[in-house]
Amino acid sequence: MTTPTRMEIQITGIRKHVAECVTETAGKACGVRSSAWDSPTQLNNWIRTHADKTGHTKYKKHTEEPVNTSAKRAE
Ligand SMILES: [Zn+2]
């Protein structure tokens, strides 16, 4: 017999900010991603640099948060 468990989800780190180029060329998204930064302000710099270099015009800004799962025994 197994003990019923409940999955706990816990944030384990700092929220990070990532920019992604979603500009489509010849039906295919560019897909290049920036590094992950603690602050969102550096995303605009990365986007400007990528746009200067490639002429790409469409981007997405993402936030990432690392989490862990752990099984807790139900009461
Ligand atoms: Zn691009």
mmCIF file of N, CA and C and ligand atoms in Angstrom:
data_model
loop_
_atom_site.group_PDB
_atom_site.id
_atom_site.type_symbol
_atom_site.label_atom_id
_atom_site.label_comp_id
_atom_site.label_asym_id
_atom_site.label_seq_id
_atom_site.Cartn_x
_atom_site.Cartn_y
_atom_site.Cartn_z
ATOM 1 N N MET A 1 0.844 -1.212 0.000
ATOM 2 C CA MET A 1 0.000 0.000 0.000
ATOM 3 C C MET A 1 0.873 1.255 0.000
ATOM 4 N N THR A 2 0.492 2.217 -0.820
ATOM 5 C CA THR A 2 1.287 3.444 -0.889
ATOM 6 C C THR A 2 0.611 4.568 -0.103
ATOM 7 N N THR A 3 1.431 5.406 0.488
ATOM 8 C CA THR A 3 0.929 6.574 1.220
ATOM 9 C C THR A 3 0.568 7.658 0.218
ATOM 10 N N PRO A 4 -0.629 8.262 0.354
ATOM 11 C CA PRO A 4 -0.977 9.357 -0.562
ATOM 12 C C PRO A 4 -0.022 10.540 -0.390
ATOM 13 N N THR A 5 0.365 11.145 -1.508
ATOM 14 C CA THR A 5 1.286 12.279 -1.440
ATOM 15 C C THR A 5 0.701 13.490 -2.160
ATOM 16 N N ARG A 6 1.191 14.640 -1.784
ATOM 17 C CA ARG A 6 0.800 15.871 -2.442
ATOM 18 C C ARG A 6 2.086 16.559 -2.887
ATOM 19 N N MET A 7 2.100 16.980 -4.137
ATOM 20 C CA MET A 7 3.299 17.599 -4.677
ATOM 21 C C MET A 7 3.357 19.068 -4.266
ATOM 22 N N GLU A 8 4.424 19.433 -3.571
ATOM 23 C CA GLU A 8 4.649 20.833 -3.209
ATOM 24 C C GLU A 8 5.552 21.467 -4.260
ATOM 25 N N ILE A 9 5.264 22.716 -4.596
ATOM 26 C CA ILE A 9 6.117 23.446 -5.540
ATOM 27 C C ILE A 9 6.661 24.683 -4.846
ATOM 28 N N GLN A 10 7.974 24.785 -4.817
ATOM 29 C CA GLN A 10 8.611 25.877 -4.084
ATOM 30 C C GLN A 10 9.580 26.630 -4.983
ATOM 31 N N ILE A 11 9.482 27.945 -4.944
ATOM 32 C CA ILE A 11 10.423 28.788 -5.696
ATOM 33 C C ILE A 11 11.788 28.712 -5.027
ATOM 34 N N THR A 12 12.814 28.448 -5.823
ATOM 35 C CA THR A 12 14.134 28.197 -5.239
ATOM 36 C C THR A 12 15.188 29.217 -5.656
ATOM 37 N N GLY A 13 14.799 30.205 -6.436
ATOM 38 C CA GLY A 13 15.821 31.154 -6.882
ATOM 39 C C GLY A 13 15.234 32.487 -7.269
ATOM 40 N N ILE A 14 16.090 33.328 -7.836
ATOM 41 C CA ILE A 14 15.689 34.678 -8.229
ATOM 42 C C ILE A 14 15.000 34.631 -9.585
ATOM 43 N N ARG A 15 13.991 35.476 -9.752
ATOM 44 C CA ARG A 15 13.341 35.600 -11.058
ATOM 45 C C ARG A 15 14.327 36.209 -12.051
ATOM 46 N N LYS A 16 14.399 35.596 -13.244
ATOM 47 C CA LYS A 16 15.322 36.072 -14.280
ATOM 48 C C LYS A 16 14.527 36.594 -15.473
ATOM 49 N N HIS A 17 15.148 37.503 -16.206
ATOM 50 C CA HIS A 17 14.520 38.112 -17.370
ATOM 51 C C HIS A 17 15.281 37.725 -18.630
ATOM 52 N N VAL A 18 14.527 37.278 -19.648
ATOM 53 C CA VAL A 18 15.124 36.804 -20.895
ATOM 54 C C VAL A 18 14.369 37.422 -22.069
ATOM 55 N N ALA A 19 15.095 37.849 -23.094
ATOM 56 C CA ALA A 19 14.463 38.335 -24.322
ATOM 57 C C ALA A 19 14.646 37.292 -25.417
ATOM 58 N N GLU A 20 13.641 37.190 -26.289
ATOM 59 C CA GLU A 20 13.701 36.241 -27.397
ATOM 60 C C GLU A 20 13.286 36.947 -28.675
ATOM 61 N N CYS A 21 14.018 36.698 -29.739
ATOM 62 C CA CYS A 21 13.646 37.247 -31.050
ATOM 63 C C CYS A 21 12.677 36.283 -31.728
ATOM 64 N N VAL A 22 11.470 36.775 -32.041
ATOM 65 C CA VAL A 22 10.455 35.918 -32.674
ATOM 66 C C VAL A 22 10.167 36.366 -34.102
ATOM 67 N N THR A 23 11.049 37.198 -34.654
ATOM 68 C CA THR A 23 10.892 37.656 -36.028
ATOM 69 C C THR A 23 10.940 36.474 -36.989
ATOM 70 N N GLU A 24 9.966 36.442 -37.902
ATOM 71 C CA GLU A 24 9.943 35.340 -38.870
ATOM 72 C C GLU A 24 10.616 35.764 -40.163
ATOM 73 N N THR A 25 11.540 34.931 -40.624
ATOM 74 C CA THR A 25 12.146 35.136 -41.932
ATOM 75 C C THR A 25 12.002 33.832 -42.706
ATOM 76 N N ALA A 26 11.408 33.910 -43.904
ATOM 77 C CA ALA A 26 11.148 32.730 -44.734
ATOM 78 C C ALA A 26 10.333 31.689 -43.956
ATOM 79 N N GLY A 27 9.327 32.178 -43.183
ATOM 80 C CA GLY A 27 8.413 31.282 -42.483
ATOM 81 C C GLY A 27 8.975 30.619 -41.245
ATOM 82 N N LYS A 28 10.174 31.045 -40.829
ATOM 83 C CA LYS A 28 10.819 30.419 -39.680
ATOM 84 C C LYS A 28 11.224 31.486 -38.670
ATOM 85 N N ALA A 29 10.846 31.287 -37.384
ATOM 86 C CA ALA A 29 11.187 32.262 -36.356
ATOM 87 C C ALA A 29 12.680 32.230 -36.072
ATOM 88 N N CYS A 30 13.241 33.416 -35.831
ATOM 89 C CA CYS A 30 14.678 33.524 -35.546
ATOM 90 C C CYS A 30 15.027 32.714 -34.297
ATOM 91 N N GLY A 31 14.295 32.973 -33.189
ATOM 92 C CA GLY A 31 14.436 32.126 -32.002
ATOM 93 C C GLY A 31 15.656 32.373 -31.135
ATOM 94 N N VAL A 32 16.476 33.363 -31.473
ATOM 95 C CA VAL A 32 17.666 33.642 -30.664
ATOM 96 C C VAL A 32 17.240 34.218 -29.309
ATOM 97 N N ARG A 33 17.872 33.739 -28.241
ATOM 98 C CA ARG A 33 17.556 34.207 -26.897
ATOM 99 C C ARG A 33 18.744 34.937 -26.280
ATOM 100 N N SER A 34 18.422 35.924 -25.464
ATOM 101 C CA SER A 34 19.468 36.636 -24.727
ATOM 102 C C SER A 34 19.902 35.793 -23.540
ATOM 103 N N SER A 35 20.902 36.288 -22.813
ATOM 104 C CA SER A 35 21.232 35.690 -21.523
ATOM 105 C C SER A 35 20.080 35.947 -20.555
ATOM 106 N N ALA A 36 20.092 35.295 -19.397
ATOM 107 C CA ALA A 36 19.105 35.544 -18.351
ATOM 108 C C ALA A 36 19.688 36.534 -17.348
ATOM 109 N N TRP A 37 18.951 37.629 -17.121
ATOM 110 C CA TRP A 37 19.443 38.679 -16.223
ATOM 111 C C TRP A 37 18.520 38.867 -15.027
ATOM 112 N N ASP A 38 19.088 39.361 -13.931
ATOM 113 C CA ASP A 38 18.296 39.651 -12.730
ATOM 114 C C ASP A 38 17.390 40.856 -12.928
ATOM 115 N N SER A 39 17.782 41.744 -13.829
ATOM 116 C CA SER A 39 17.035 42.986 -14.042
ATOM 117 C C SER A 39 16.520 43.045 -15.479
ATOM 118 N N PRO A 40 15.285 43.560 -15.686
ATOM 119 C CA PRO A 40 14.734 43.605 -17.047
ATOM 120 C C PRO A 40 15.335 44.702 -17.910
ATOM 121 N N THR A 41 16.086 45.640 -17.307
ATOM 122 C CA THR A 41 16.563 46.791 -18.082
ATOM 123 C C THR A 41 17.538 46.383 -19.181
ATOM 124 N N GLN A 42 18.270 45.280 -18.974
ATOM 125 C CA GLN A 42 19.262 44.887 -19.971
ATOM 126 C C GLN A 42 18.641 44.237 -21.200
ATOM 127 N N LEU A 43 17.343 43.861 -21.075
ATOM 128 C CA LEU A 43 16.671 43.253 -22.232
ATOM 129 C C LEU A 43 16.613 44.224 -23.396
ATOM 130 N N ASN A 44 16.286 45.488 -23.114
ATOM 131 C CA ASN A 44 16.159 46.475 -24.189
ATOM 132 C C ASN A 44 17.492 46.683 -24.913
ATOM 133 N N ASN A 45 18.590 46.684 -24.160
ATOM 134 C CA ASN A 45 19.909 46.815 -24.792
ATOM 135 C C ASN A 45 20.184 45.642 -25.726
ATOM 136 N N TRP A 46 19.871 44.434 -25.245
ATOM 137 C CA TRP A 46 20.090 43.241 -26.066
ATOM 138 C C TRP A 46 19.242 43.311 -27.329
ATOM 139 N N ILE A 47 17.972 43.734 -27.175
ATOM 140 C CA ILE A 47 17.055 43.811 -28.321
ATOM 141 C C ILE A 47 17.560 44.841 -29.333
ATOM 142 N N ARG A 48 18.000 46.012 -28.840
ATOM 143 C CA ARG A 48 18.525 47.051 -29.748
ATOM 144 C C ARG A 48 19.737 46.536 -30.533
ATOM 145 N N THR A 49 20.641 45.849 -29.822
ATOM 146 C CA THR A 49 21.844 45.325 -30.466
ATOM 147 C C THR A 49 21.481 44.294 -31.529
ATOM 148 N N HIS A 50 20.565 43.365 -31.184
ATOM 149 C CA HIS A 50 20.167 42.331 -32.134
ATOM 150 C C HIS A 50 19.451 42.954 -33.333
ATOM 151 N N ALA A 51 18.616 43.963 -33.075
ATOM 152 C CA ALA A 51 17.875 44.624 -34.153
ATOM 153 C C ALA A 51 18.831 45.367 -35.090
ATOM 154 N N ASP A 52 19.843 46.039 -34.504
ATOM 155 C CA ASP A 52 20.858 46.728 -35.304
ATOM 156 C C ASP A 52 21.573 45.769 -36.235
ATOM 157 N N LYS A 53 21.927 44.607 -35.691
ATOM 158 C CA LYS A 53 22.744 43.627 -36.394
ATOM 159 C C LYS A 53 21.964 42.901 -37.487
ATOM 160 N N THR A 54 20.658 42.619 -37.218
ATOM 161 C CA THR A 54 19.903 41.726 -38.086
ATOM 162 C C THR A 54 18.742 42.392 -38.809
ATOM 163 N N GLY A 55 18.267 43.557 -38.304
ATOM 164 C CA GLY A 55 17.073 44.170 -38.855
ATOM 165 C C GLY A 55 15.796 43.512 -38.373
ATOM 166 N N HIS A 56 15.892 42.584 -37.434
ATOM 167 C CA HIS A 56 14.709 41.895 -36.900
ATOM 168 C C HIS A 56 13.890 42.839 -36.020
ATOM 169 N N THR A 57 12.546 42.667 -36.059
ATOM 170 C CA THR A 57 11.669 43.679 -35.450
ATOM 171 C C THR A 57 10.704 43.143 -34.389
ATOM 172 N N LYS A 58 10.603 41.813 -34.214
ATOM 173 C CA LYS A 58 9.617 41.279 -33.262
ATOM 174 C C LYS A 58 10.300 40.472 -32.163
ATOM 175 N N TYR A 59 9.934 40.799 -30.925
ATOM 176 C CA TYR A 59 10.594 40.188 -29.765
ATOM 177 C C TYR A 59 9.581 39.831 -28.696
ATOM 178 N N LYS A 60 9.976 38.923 -27.810
ATOM 179 C CA LYS A 60 9.192 38.632 -26.610
ATOM 180 C C LYS A 60 10.100 38.752 -25.405
ATOM 181 N N LYS A 61 9.510 39.262 -24.319
ATOM 182 C CA LYS A 61 10.232 39.296 -23.048
ATOM 183 C C LYS A 61 9.648 38.230 -22.141
ATOM 184 N N HIS A 62 10.502 37.407 -21.573
ATOM 185 C CA HIS A 62 10.074 36.330 -20.684
ATOM 186 C C HIS A 62 10.623 36.563 -19.285
ATOM 187 N N THR A 63 9.918 36.044 -18.298
ATOM 188 C CA THR A 63 10.523 35.915 -16.971
ATOM 189 C C THR A 63 10.571 34.427 -16.627
ATOM 190 N N GLU A 64 11.643 34.039 -15.954
ATOM 191 C CA GLU A 64 11.836 32.644 -15.563
ATOM 192 C C GLU A 64 12.023 32.585 -14.055
ATOM 193 N N GLU A 65 11.425 31.566 -13.428
ATOM 194 C CA GLU A 65 11.571 31.392 -11.990
ATOM 195 C C GLU A 65 11.845 29.924 -11.728
ATOM 196 N N PRO A 66 13.000 29.592 -11.142
ATOM 197 C CA PRO A 66 13.282 28.191 -10.871
ATOM 198 C C PRO A 66 12.431 27.685 -9.711
ATOM 199 N N VAL A 67 11.867 26.505 -9.859
ATOM 200 C CA VAL A 67 11.092 25.880 -8.777
ATOM 201 C C VAL A 67 11.504 24.436 -8.612
ATOM 202 N N ASN A 68 11.331 23.935 -7.407
ATOM 203 C CA ASN A 68 11.527 22.518 -7.110
ATOM 204 C C ASN A 68 10.201 21.895 -6.697
ATOM 205 N N THR A 69 10.043 20.628 -7.000
ATOM 206 C CA THR A 69 8.891 19.878 -6.482
ATOM 207 C C THR A 69 9.380 18.932 -5.396
ATOM 208 N N SER A 70 8.529 18.712 -4.421
ATOM 209 C CA SER A 70 8.837 17.706 -3.416
ATOM 210 C C SER A 70 7.534 17.081 -2.943
ATOM 211 N N ALA A 71 7.551 15.797 -2.758
ATOM 212 C CA ALA A 71 6.351 15.075 -2.338
ATOM 213 C C ALA A 71 6.181 15.197 -0.830
ATOM 214 N N LYS A 72 5.004 15.693 -0.411
ATOM 215 C CA LYS A 72 4.713 15.793 1.017
ATOM 216 C C LYS A 72 3.695 14.705 1.374
ATOM 217 N N ARG A 73 3.920 14.050 2.470
ATOM 218 C CA ARG A 73 2.974 13.034 2.922
ATOM 219 C C ARG A 73 1.678 13.728 3.365
ATOM 220 N N ALA A 74 0.554 13.227 2.870
ATOM 221 C CA ALA A 74 -0.736 13.807 3.244
ATOM 222 C C ALA A 74 -1.035 13.532 4.717
ATOM 223 N N GLU A 75 -1.695 14.509 5.350
ATOM 224 C CA GLU A 75 -2.045 14.337 6.787
ATOM 225 C C GLU A 75 -3.190 13.353 6.925
HETATM 226 ZN ZN ZN B 1 16.481 37.660 -34.622
#
